[in-house]
Amino acid sequence: MSQFTWTDPSVRQALGLSPDLADPSLEYASVSTDSRSVGEGTLFVALVGESFDGHDFVVDALAKGATGAVVSRPVETNPNAPLYPVDDTLVALGSLATFRRNALDVPVVAITGSSGKTTTKDLTRAALGMRRTVHATPCNHNNRIGVPLTLLSTPTEVDVVLVEMGSNEPGEISTLSAIARPDIAVVTTVGESHLDRLGSLAGVLDEKLDLFRSMTEGGRCVVGDEPPALVDAARAICSDLRIAGWSERADPDLRPEQFELDVFGAPRFRWRGHPVTLALPGRHSVANALISLAISELVGVSPRDAVRGLASAEVSPLRCEIRQIGNVRVVADCYNANPQSLRAALGVLIDQPGNSRTVAVLGTMLELGHEAARLHEETLEYALGLNIDLVVATGGFAEAAEALKVDEPEVLRFQDWRKAYPALRDWLEGDEVLLLKASRGIALEGMLPLLDSDFGSKSTSTVVGKA
């Protein structure tokens, strides 16, 4: 697919620079913030971070073929190289993305939520993909760098743009949605996440609702049906709202019918008379799928085609990913964690078919601020009420177990999961279902190669549904 062509005048216009010195013959084939990946004709944006300064790489980027650079301080380079001076290169990146977004004449869909946003994006891409050419946020590049780069990399031949948005501080969604100006705005759910900066559940809700405040005229909204406060708030803001999920709050035509779990614990249900099969487990996945179906309908894809697309969906790694390691079935859901998503993951564990023993390895839920101790204790109490055969409480959950004076033999406490693994290995007999759940910073996926070494082999360690 061909890319949008930037000219010197359009760059200057996007950045609010004087057009007097513009060179109409000067063109850029792409915009990049990574000097390692620049190519011929790239416009390099020199971002500044806590541990790096892109200005140190401007010369290298130009040597590799970049034609010009956006900078916020002087750099020593070829005097003939076009440099665009700005006050803040991150803001400039957003300005370039805003210009590109305004040039689009196709629907832009923005998806946020405390959990489920990446999975919902992946499902939506699959549902739309049967009849539409889709450009979507890669992986979970959903911040003030990733969202602009998603828009800036949008090909000219595309039917729909899917933009995932995340936030861990007040005002971030407002900034991102002002750049993307979605035609369809989606909030999957709201839960207790990033409380260290957002403060409370009410703060999280208000942050997510900012997505609805920057839509295009006539924009349409889609939300999940949990929690009720999200639905109530969305109804107060959105004039065109679709609600998807399990409860009576959901629109009648966006609820599942004839729900069941297959032999891998993956959902099957019917929607508008069509059988829906998902390749990922969990009842919560049904709500995400219904949201994607609602989006597909708004974009104009038929229910039949959207359902066919869902059947082939591949979600991003480590999000309720089922792995068969020898005779141990592992639910690897350790890309991120908050109380809401952890309870959903526990539901996947106990819904696994068969009579295998169940094990939950729980790692710290990060970024919960002053509520961290309470939320770890409440979530651990919830887990202990599910009759799981063994709970391995590490990090914040080990501290919660100590605070709750948990002394049951089916609960192991370790500050670090690496120290917990030998005890877990000795407990396992090779016929268990094992959940790995923690925030990304805990790197709990590091337990997978250990399990593979002790219980699997190259011929038996597989990703269920993808192998």
Tab-separated table of C-alpha atoms in Angstrom:
chain	number	residue	atom	x	y	z
A	1	MET	CA	0.000	0.000	0.000
A	2	SER	CA	1.174	3.498	-0.765
A	3	GLN	CA	1.780	6.010	1.996
A	4	PHE	CA	0.631	9.582	2.393
A	5	THR	CA	3.169	11.963	0.854
A	6	TRP	CA	4.279	14.898	2.948
A	7	THR	CA	5.623	18.077	1.376
A	8	ASP	CA	7.675	20.793	2.982
A	9	PRO	CA	4.672	23.176	2.913
A	10	SER	CA	2.358	20.600	4.535
A	11	VAL	CA	4.897	19.867	7.290
A	12	ARG	CA	5.228	23.573	8.001
A	13	GLN	CA	1.462	23.974	8.027
A	14	ALA	CA	1.024	21.057	10.431
A	15	LEU	CA	3.672	22.447	12.781
A	16	GLY	CA	2.464	26.029	12.616
A	17	LEU	CA	5.697	27.265	11.031
A	18	SER	CA	6.052	30.116	8.570
A	19	PRO	CA	5.419	29.087	4.952
A	20	ASP	CA	7.720	31.795	3.620
A	21	LEU	CA	10.717	29.484	3.198
A	22	ALA	CA	8.731	26.454	2.058
A	23	ASP	CA	10.077	24.338	-0.785
A	24	PRO	CA	7.152	22.696	-2.651
A	25	SER	CA	9.513	20.256	-4.360
A	26	LEU	CA	10.689	18.769	-1.053
A	27	GLU	CA	8.736	15.612	-0.148
A	28	TYR	CA	8.747	13.044	2.656
A	29	ALA	CA	7.637	9.437	2.260
A	30	SER	CA	7.167	8.724	5.975
A	31	VAL	CA	7.539	10.040	9.526
A	32	SER	CA	9.642	8.208	12.112
A	33	THR	CA	10.873	8.666	15.682
A	34	ASP	CA	13.374	5.797	15.511
A	35	SER	CA	16.698	6.536	13.834
A	36	ARG	CA	17.293	2.801	13.446
A	37	SER	CA	14.344	2.374	11.094
A	38	VAL	CA	14.509	5.496	8.959
A	39	GLY	CA	14.637	5.089	5.201
A	40	GLU	CA	15.053	7.236	2.152
A	41	GLY	CA	12.839	10.296	2.364
A	42	THR	CA	11.941	9.974	6.053
A	43	LEU	CA	11.059	12.940	8.249
A	44	PHE	CA	12.744	12.200	11.586
A	45	VAL	CA	11.162	13.546	14.785
A	46	ALA	CA	13.733	13.894	17.576
A	47	LEU	CA	11.780	12.920	20.682
A	48	VAL	CA	13.217	13.475	24.141
A	49	GLY	CA	12.628	10.927	26.915
A	50	GLU	CA	13.844	10.206	30.417
A	51	SER	CA	16.730	8.071	29.194
A	52	PHE	CA	17.249	9.212	25.594
A	53	ASP	CA	17.406	12.310	23.433
A	54	GLY	CA	16.553	11.928	19.773
A	55	HIS	CA	18.642	14.977	18.963
A	56	ASP	CA	21.708	12.818	19.557
A	57	PHE	CA	20.633	10.688	16.579
A	58	VAL	CA	19.670	13.336	14.034
A	59	VAL	CA	23.001	13.092	12.214
A	60	ASP	CA	22.721	9.297	12.125
A	61	ALA	CA	19.150	9.477	10.811
A	62	LEU	CA	20.140	11.859	8.031
A	63	ALA	CA	23.078	9.644	7.105
A	64	LYS	CA	20.680	6.696	6.743
A	65	GLY	CA	18.483	8.543	4.278
A	66	ALA	CA	16.223	10.796	6.322
A	67	THR	CA	15.578	14.003	4.429
A	68	GLY	CA	14.753	16.329	7.325
A	69	ALA	CA	14.178	16.462	11.072
A	70	VAL	CA	11.870	18.049	13.628
A	71	VAL	CA	13.950	19.390	16.520
A	72	SER	CA	13.521	21.412	19.705
A	73	ARG	CA	17.151	22.457	20.083
A	74	PRO	CA	20.034	23.209	17.703
A	75	VAL	CA	21.939	20.266	16.260
A	76	GLU	CA	25.164	20.241	14.298
A	77	THR	CA	24.459	18.712	10.922
A	78	ASN	CA	24.544	19.359	7.217
A	79	PRO	CA	23.509	23.011	6.828
A	80	ASN	CA	21.436	22.023	3.794
A	81	ALA	CA	19.344	19.500	5.743
A	82	PRO	CA	15.847	20.841	6.458
A	83	LEU	CA	15.308	21.250	10.204
A	84	TYR	CA	11.910	22.207	11.622
A	85	PRO	CA	12.326	24.006	14.971
A	86	VAL	CA	9.558	23.500	17.537
A	87	ASP	CA	9.182	23.987	21.291
A	88	ASP	CA	8.293	20.358	22.036
A	89	THR	CA	8.882	17.502	19.601
A	90	LEU	CA	6.277	15.254	21.265
A	91	VAL	CA	3.632	17.923	20.760
A	92	ALA	CA	4.904	18.323	17.198
A	93	LEU	CA	4.456	14.601	16.591
A	94	GLY	CA	0.835	14.983	17.657
A	95	SER	CA	0.416	17.981	15.362
A	96	LEU	CA	1.677	15.991	12.384
A	97	ALA	CA	-0.718	13.166	13.301
A	98	THR	CA	-3.609	15.625	13.578
A	99	PHE	CA	-2.849	16.887	10.076
A	100	ARG	CA	-2.803	13.321	8.745
A	101	ARG	CA	-6.029	12.458	10.526
A	102	ASN	CA	-7.757	15.512	9.042
A	103	ALA	CA	-6.758	14.281	5.581
A	104	LEU	CA	-8.534	10.952	6.124
A	105	ASP	CA	-11.989	10.422	4.651
A	106	VAL	CA	-12.566	6.977	6.190
A	107	PRO	CA	-14.006	6.038	9.606
A	108	VAL	CA	-11.635	6.335	12.549
A	109	VAL	CA	-12.491	4.042	15.467
A	110	ALA	CA	-10.868	4.723	18.846
A	111	ILE	CA	-10.903	2.069	21.574
A	112	THR	CA	-10.009	2.528	25.229
A	113	GLY	CA	-10.873	0.859	28.532
A	114	SER	CA	-9.316	-0.349	31.768
A	115	SER	CA	-9.004	-3.816	30.283
A	116	GLY	CA	-9.869	-5.578	27.047
A	117	LYS	CA	-8.934	-2.745	24.690
A	118	THR	CA	-6.146	-4.589	22.856
A	119	THR	CA	-8.189	-7.781	22.569
A	120	THR	CA	-11.228	-5.830	21.373
A	121	LYS	CA	-9.056	-4.062	18.799
A	122	ASP	CA	-7.731	-7.430	17.584
A	123	LEU	CA	-11.246	-8.886	17.388
A	124	THR	CA	-12.562	-5.813	15.582
A	125	ARG	CA	-9.752	-5.935	13.052
A	126	ALA	CA	-10.681	-9.549	12.305
A	127	ALA	CA	-14.425	-8.854	12.151
A	128	LEU	CA	-13.944	-5.948	9.751
A	129	GLY	CA	-11.231	-7.669	7.758
A	130	MET	CA	-13.580	-9.889	5.779
A	131	ARG	CA	-14.898	-6.873	3.851
A	132	ARG	CA	-12.702	-3.911	4.740
A	133	THR	CA	-9.033	-2.984	4.519
A	134	VAL	CA	-8.099	-2.127	8.092
A	135	HIS	CA	-5.181	-0.170	9.509
A	136	ALA	CA	-4.814	-0.741	13.256
A	137	THR	CA	-2.560	0.135	16.152
A	138	PRO	CA	0.254	-2.443	16.239
A	139	CYS	CA	0.521	-4.438	19.470
A	140	ASN	CA	-0.539	-2.046	22.237
A	141	HIS	CA	1.218	1.117	21.058
A	142	ASN	CA	-1.494	3.244	22.602
A	143	ASN	CA	0.249	6.222	24.222
A	144	ARG	CA	1.247	9.752	23.165
A	145	ILE	CA	3.836	8.275	20.812
A	146	GLY	CA	1.987	5.189	19.594
A	147	VAL	CA	-1.313	6.867	18.722
A	148	PRO	CA	0.289	9.549	16.504
A	149	LEU	CA	2.511	6.960	14.825
A	150	THR	CA	-0.547	4.797	14.106
A	151	LEU	CA	-2.226	7.694	12.325
A	152	LEU	CA	0.958	8.786	10.567
A	153	SER	CA	1.523	5.285	9.167
A	154	THR	CA	-2.009	4.999	7.758
A	155	PRO	CA	-1.807	3.989	4.065
A	156	THR	CA	-3.772	5.903	1.477
A	157	GLU	CA	-5.696	2.771	0.404
A	158	VAL	CA	-7.542	1.902	3.612
A	159	ASP	CA	-11.204	1.611	4.578
A	160	VAL	CA	-11.077	1.849	8.384
A	161	VAL	CA	-8.549	3.018	10.977
A	162	LEU	CA	-8.533	1.389	14.433
A	163	VAL	CA	-6.740	3.380	17.108
A	164	GLU	CA	-6.144	1.925	20.561
A	165	MET	CA	-5.751	4.452	23.370
A	166	GLY	CA	-4.372	3.960	26.855
A	167	SER	CA	-3.963	6.312	29.777
A	168	ASN	CA	-2.175	6.322	33.098
A	169	GLU	CA	-2.581	9.974	34.029
A	170	PRO	CA	-5.328	12.608	33.869
A	171	GLY	CA	-5.727	14.316	30.517
A	172	GLU	CA	-4.022	11.684	28.386
A	173	ILE	CA	-7.211	10.436	26.707
A	174	SER	CA	-8.252	14.045	26.092
A	175	THR	CA	-4.944	14.703	24.331
A	176	LEU	CA	-5.077	11.517	22.261
A	177	SER	CA	-8.726	11.827	21.276
A	178	ALA	CA	-8.195	15.429	20.183
A	179	ILE	CA	-5.559	14.089	17.787
A	180	ALA	CA	-7.580	11.118	16.514
A	181	ARG	CA	-11.061	12.730	16.558
A	182	PRO	CA	-12.868	9.385	16.331
A	183	ASP	CA	-16.010	8.836	14.326
A	184	ILE	CA	-16.733	5.823	16.543
A	185	ALA	CA	-15.592	5.961	20.182
A	186	VAL	CA	-15.439	2.778	22.259
A	187	VAL	CA	-14.940	2.190	25.987
A	188	THR	CA	-14.715	-1.515	26.787
A	189	THR	CA	-15.000	-1.235	30.568
A	190	VAL	CA	-13.854	0.821	33.526
A	191	GLY	CA	-12.066	-0.637	36.539
A	192	GLU	CA	-9.552	0.152	39.240
A	193	SER	CA	-6.394	0.672	37.200
A	194	HIS	CA	-3.643	3.327	37.233
A	195	LEU	CA	-4.974	4.581	40.555
A	196	ASP	CA	-1.529	5.893	41.440
A	197	ARG	CA	-2.244	8.831	39.109
A	198	LEU	CA	-5.970	8.681	38.369
A	199	GLY	CA	-6.801	8.482	42.071
A	200	SER	CA	-10.078	6.581	42.173
A	201	LEU	CA	-12.569	4.629	40.104
A	202	ALA	CA	-14.404	7.906	39.501
A	203	GLY	CA	-11.155	9.386	38.196
A	204	VAL	CA	-10.669	6.434	35.857
A	205	LEU	CA	-14.231	6.783	34.563
A	206	ASP	CA	-13.877	10.504	33.915
A	207	GLU	CA	-10.584	9.924	32.088
A	208	LYS	CA	-12.127	7.315	29.774
A	209	LEU	CA	-15.192	9.464	29.101
A	210	ASP	CA	-12.939	12.115	27.566
A	211	LEU	CA	-12.918	9.903	24.480
A	212	PHE	CA	-16.564	10.812	23.859
A	213	ARG	CA	-15.855	14.528	24.191
A	214	SER	CA	-13.632	14.796	21.095
A	215	MET	CA	-15.639	12.841	18.530
A	216	THR	CA	-16.451	14.158	15.109
A	217	GLU	CA	-19.872	15.691	14.596
A	218	GLY	CA	-22.403	12.867	14.531
A	219	GLY	CA	-19.955	10.505	16.207
A	220	ARG	CA	-21.261	7.237	17.612
A	221	CYS	CA	-20.406	5.485	20.863
A	222	VAL	CA	-20.062	1.862	21.931
A	223	VAL	CA	-19.551	0.697	25.526
A	224	GLY	CA	-19.497	-2.541	27.431
A	225	ASP	CA	-22.251	-3.027	29.979
A	226	GLU	CA	-19.949	-3.119	33.027
A	227	PRO	CA	-19.823	-1.315	35.351
A	228	PRO	CA	-23.269	0.324	35.506
A	229	ALA	CA	-21.630	3.718	36.135
A	230	LEU	CA	-20.024	3.555	32.684
A	231	VAL	CA	-23.355	2.909	31.001
A	232	ASP	CA	-25.093	5.699	32.932
A	233	ALA	CA	-22.347	8.210	32.149
A	234	ALA	CA	-22.228	7.245	28.471
A	235	ARG	CA	-25.986	7.682	28.173
A	236	ALA	CA	-25.628	11.212	29.535
A	237	ILE	CA	-22.962	12.141	26.964
A	238	CYS	CA	-23.703	10.138	23.808
A	239	SER	CA	-26.717	10.735	21.604
A	240	ASP	CA	-25.983	7.596	19.546
A	241	LEU	CA	-24.970	4.800	21.913
A	242	ARG	CA	-24.672	1.025	21.568
A	243	ILE	CA	-24.236	-1.120	24.702
A	244	ALA	CA	-22.867	-4.665	24.459
A	245	GLY	CA	-22.617	-7.401	27.058
A	246	TRP	CA	-24.402	-9.944	29.202
A	247	SER	CA	-26.735	-7.884	31.378
A	248	GLU	CA	-30.115	-6.281	30.910
A	249	ARG	CA	-28.267	-2.993	30.476
A	250	ALA	CA	-26.981	-4.208	27.099
A	251	ASP	CA	-28.991	-3.641	23.947
A	252	PRO	CA	-31.146	-6.733	23.314
A	253	ASP	CA	-29.447	-7.342	19.958
A	254	LEU	CA	-25.972	-7.103	21.515
A	255	ARG	CA	-26.329	-9.924	24.020
A	256	PRO	CA	-25.137	-13.516	23.522
A	257	GLU	CA	-27.553	-16.386	23.009
A	258	GLN	CA	-27.038	-20.127	23.593
A	259	PHE	CA	-23.681	-19.632	25.289
A	260	GLU	CA	-21.385	-22.593	25.954
A	261	LEU	CA	-17.680	-23.370	26.383
A	262	ASP	CA	-15.823	-25.777	24.117
A	263	VAL	CA	-13.268	-28.367	25.257
A	264	PHE	CA	-10.598	-25.652	25.561
A	265	GLY	CA	-12.823	-23.318	27.557
A	266	ALA	CA	-13.332	-21.038	24.548
A	267	PRO	CA	-16.789	-19.471	24.123
A	268	ARG	CA	-19.391	-20.391	21.591
A	269	PHE	CA	-22.660	-18.519	21.265
A	270	ARG	CA	-25.172	-17.243	18.762
A	271	TRP	CA	-25.652	-13.656	17.715
A	272	ARG	CA	-28.559	-12.648	15.510
A	273	GLY	CA	-28.923	-16.258	14.493
A	274	HIS	CA	-25.270	-16.677	13.516
A	275	PRO	CA	-22.989	-19.121	15.360
A	276	VAL	CA	-19.967	-17.334	16.854
A	277	THR	CA	-16.765	-19.195	17.702
A	278	LEU	CA	-13.879	-17.481	19.473
A	279	ALA	CA	-10.309	-18.744	19.606
A	280	LEU	CA	-9.711	-17.188	23.012
A	281	PRO	CA	-11.138	-18.314	26.351
A	282	GLY	CA	-13.283	-16.625	28.955
A	283	ARG	CA	-16.786	-15.344	29.428
A	284	HIS	CA	-15.370	-11.810	29.431
A	285	SER	CA	-14.172	-12.429	25.866
A	286	VAL	CA	-17.807	-12.616	24.793
A	287	ALA	CA	-18.373	-9.003	25.852
A	288	ASN	CA	-15.297	-7.926	23.885
A	289	ALA	CA	-16.540	-9.851	20.848
A	290	LEU	CA	-19.984	-8.256	21.068
A	291	ILE	CA	-18.377	-4.814	21.184
A	292	SER	CA	-16.422	-5.674	18.038
A	293	LEU	CA	-19.624	-6.827	16.352
A	294	ALA	CA	-21.320	-3.551	17.268
A	295	ILE	CA	-18.413	-1.634	15.725
A	296	SER	CA	-18.585	-3.772	12.589
A	297	GLU	CA	-22.252	-3.001	12.164
A	298	LEU	CA	-21.634	0.735	12.507
A	299	VAL	CA	-18.914	0.521	9.851
A	300	GLY	CA	-21.285	-1.326	7.521
A	301	VAL	CA	-20.045	-4.920	7.653
A	302	SER	CA	-22.837	-7.490	7.635
A	303	PRO	CA	-23.369	-9.721	10.692
A	304	ARG	CA	-22.525	-12.776	8.600
A	305	ASP	CA	-19.178	-11.400	7.457
A	306	ALA	CA	-18.295	-10.021	10.892
A	307	VAL	CA	-18.939	-13.385	12.539
A	308	ARG	CA	-16.846	-15.144	9.899
A	309	GLY	CA	-14.027	-12.728	10.601
A	310	LEU	CA	-14.165	-13.337	14.351
A	311	ALA	CA	-13.609	-17.047	13.805
A	312	SER	CA	-10.149	-16.300	12.406
A	313	ALA	CA	-9.140	-13.676	14.971
A	314	GLU	CA	-5.686	-13.895	16.490
A	315	VAL	CA	-5.213	-11.846	19.623
A	316	SER	CA	-1.970	-10.388	20.926
A	317	PRO	CA	0.284	-12.691	22.990
A	318	LEU	CA	-0.031	-13.199	26.748
A	319	ARG	CA	-3.683	-12.185	26.864
A	320	CYS	CA	-5.526	-15.247	28.151
A	321	GLU	CA	-3.337	-17.306	25.869
A	322	ILE	CA	-3.821	-21.054	26.373
A	323	ARG	CA	-0.599	-23.064	26.147
A	324	GLN	CA	-0.338	-26.819	26.439
A	325	ILE	CA	2.999	-27.673	28.059
A	326	GLY	CA	3.152	-31.442	28.263
A	327	ASN	CA	0.109	-32.374	30.326
A	328	VAL	CA	-0.058	-28.973	32.003
A	329	ARG	CA	-2.462	-26.473	30.485
A	330	VAL	CA	-1.296	-22.905	31.088
A	331	VAL	CA	-3.465	-19.802	30.886
A	332	ALA	CA	-0.845	-17.116	30.217
A	333	ASP	CA	-2.549	-13.821	30.994
A	334	CYS	CA	0.380	-11.800	32.252
A	335	TYR	CA	0.510	-8.806	29.948
A	336	ASN	CA	-1.251	-6.645	32.501
A	337	ALA	CA	-3.409	-6.893	35.601
A	338	ASN	CA	-5.901	-4.969	37.672
A	339	PRO	CA	-8.594	-6.315	40.035
A	340	GLN	CA	-11.203	-6.492	37.278
A	341	SER	CA	-9.042	-8.314	34.742
A	342	LEU	CA	-7.648	-10.642	37.403
A	343	ARG	CA	-11.133	-11.773	38.413
A	344	ALA	CA	-11.906	-12.392	34.754
A	345	ALA	CA	-8.737	-14.486	34.418
A	346	LEU	CA	-9.693	-16.513	37.487
A	347	GLY	CA	-12.992	-17.178	35.751
A	348	VAL	CA	-11.103	-18.591	32.777
A	349	LEU	CA	-9.173	-20.862	35.139
A	350	ILE	CA	-12.176	-22.348	36.895
A	351	ASP	CA	-14.114	-22.644	33.620
A	352	GLN	CA	-11.488	-24.927	32.087
A	353	PRO	CA	-13.137	-28.283	31.346
A	354	GLY	CA	-12.094	-31.588	32.871
A	355	ASN	CA	-11.077	-32.673	36.344
A	356	SER	CA	-7.527	-31.342	36.402
A	357	ARG	CA	-6.296	-29.602	39.523
A	358	THR	CA	-6.291	-25.816	39.305
A	359	VAL	CA	-3.406	-23.495	40.172
A	360	ALA	CA	-3.334	-19.694	40.226
A	361	VAL	CA	0.051	-17.970	40.251
A	362	LEU	CA	-0.688	-14.359	41.144
A	363	GLY	CA	1.796	-11.498	40.831
A	364	THR	CA	1.600	-7.869	41.858
A	365	MET	CA	-0.984	-5.575	40.285
A	366	LEU	CA	1.030	-2.407	39.716
A	367	GLU	CA	0.013	1.263	39.636
A	368	LEU	CA	-2.765	1.001	42.231
A	369	GLY	CA	-1.409	3.794	44.424
A	370	HIS	CA	-2.696	4.095	47.975
A	371	GLU	CA	-5.378	1.481	47.254
A	372	ALA	CA	-2.838	-1.251	46.438
A	373	ALA	CA	-2.942	-3.086	49.777
A	374	ARG	CA	-6.747	-3.090	49.965
A	375	LEU	CA	-7.222	-4.235	46.388
A	376	HIS	CA	-4.662	-7.040	46.676
A	377	GLU	CA	-6.368	-8.263	49.846
A	378	GLU	CA	-9.868	-8.106	48.352
A	379	THR	CA	-8.775	-9.841	45.159
A	380	LEU	CA	-6.938	-12.564	47.089
A	381	GLU	CA	-10.017	-13.176	49.234
A	382	TYR	CA	-12.040	-13.519	46.028
A	383	ALA	CA	-9.557	-16.047	44.645
A	384	LEU	CA	-9.571	-18.064	47.862
A	385	GLY	CA	-13.349	-18.373	47.618
A	386	LEU	CA	-13.180	-20.171	44.261
A	387	ASN	CA	-11.939	-23.559	45.554
A	388	ILE	CA	-8.730	-23.356	43.540
A	389	ASP	CA	-6.437	-26.232	44.484
A	390	LEU	CA	-3.311	-24.083	44.875
A	391	VAL	CA	-2.786	-20.330	44.999
A	392	VAL	CA	0.790	-19.105	44.652
A	393	ALA	CA	0.730	-15.587	46.089
A	394	THR	CA	3.745	-13.490	45.117
A	395	GLY	CA	4.662	-9.833	45.555
A	396	GLY	CA	1.645	-7.788	46.569
A	397	PHE	CA	-0.424	-10.937	46.989
A	398	ALA	CA	2.145	-12.426	49.375
A	399	GLU	CA	1.831	-9.275	51.457
A	400	ALA	CA	-1.956	-9.562	51.259
A	401	ALA	CA	-1.815	-13.177	52.449
A	402	GLU	CA	0.279	-12.104	55.415
A	403	ALA	CA	-2.061	-9.225	56.255
A	404	LEU	CA	-5.065	-11.562	56.073
A	405	LYS	CA	-3.203	-14.173	58.145
A	406	VAL	CA	-3.784	-16.812	55.484
A	407	ASP	CA	-2.247	-20.098	56.651
A	408	GLU	CA	-4.015	-22.656	54.465
A	409	PRO	CA	-1.659	-25.294	53.024
A	410	GLU	CA	-3.081	-24.622	49.554
A	411	VAL	CA	-1.604	-21.115	49.599
A	412	LEU	CA	2.114	-20.601	48.964
A	413	ARG	CA	3.637	-17.183	49.735
A	414	PHE	CA	6.768	-15.801	48.105
A	415	GLN	CA	7.888	-12.238	47.510
A	416	ASP	CA	9.320	-13.134	44.088
A	417	TRP	CA	7.839	-15.593	41.595
A	418	ARG	CA	11.325	-16.854	40.762
A	419	LYS	CA	11.713	-18.093	44.317
A	420	ALA	CA	8.212	-19.552	44.189
A	421	TYR	CA	8.854	-21.657	41.114
A	422	PRO	CA	10.784	-24.555	42.771
A	423	ALA	CA	7.951	-25.067	45.268
A	424	LEU	CA	5.388	-24.901	42.479
A	425	ARG	CA	7.377	-27.354	40.358
A	426	ASP	CA	7.503	-29.849	43.230
A	427	TRP	CA	3.738	-29.539	43.759
A	428	LEU	CA	2.784	-30.080	40.118
A	429	GLU	CA	2.167	-33.636	38.977
A	430	GLY	CA	1.701	-32.868	35.290
A	431	ASP	CA	-2.090	-32.851	35.083
A	432	GLU	CA	-3.074	-29.326	36.081
A	433	VAL	CA	-4.517	-26.119	34.706
A	434	LEU	CA	-2.247	-23.237	35.668
A	435	LEU	CA	-3.044	-19.512	35.514
A	436	LEU	CA	-0.241	-16.937	35.305
A	437	LYS	CA	-1.560	-13.457	36.079
A	438	ALA	CA	0.355	-10.288	36.943
A	439	SER	CA	1.107	-6.804	35.703
A	440	ARG	CA	3.514	-6.467	32.803
A	441	GLY	CA	6.343	-5.136	34.944
A	442	ILE	CA	6.471	-8.386	36.931
A	443	ALA	CA	7.514	-10.373	33.818
A	444	LEU	CA	5.646	-13.455	35.022
A	445	GLU	CA	5.841	-14.898	31.510
A	446	GLY	CA	9.384	-15.811	32.490
A	447	MET	CA	7.859	-18.854	34.163
A	448	LEU	CA	6.827	-20.281	30.775
A	449	PRO	CA	10.293	-21.494	29.684
A	450	LEU	CA	10.818	-22.981	33.149
A	451	LEU	CA	7.583	-24.939	32.865
A	452	ASP	CA	8.487	-25.991	29.350
A	453	SER	CA	11.869	-27.241	30.514
A	454	ASP	CA	10.393	-29.283	33.359
A	455	PHE	CA	7.074	-30.468	31.934
A	456	GLY	CA	7.106	-30.069	28.163
A	457	SER	CA	9.137	-30.549	25.040
A	458	LYS	CA	9.296	-28.957	21.635
A	459	SER	CA	6.685	-31.415	20.448
A	460	THR	CA	4.243	-30.824	23.300
A	461	SER	CA	4.500	-27.124	24.105
A	462	THR	CA	1.904	-25.434	21.911
A	463	VAL	CA	-0.348	-22.419	21.828
A	464	VAL	CA	-3.844	-23.860	21.731
A	465	GLY	CA	-5.752	-22.684	18.671
A	466	LYS	CA	-2.642	-21.257	16.969
A	467	ALA	CA	-0.298	-24.209	16.663
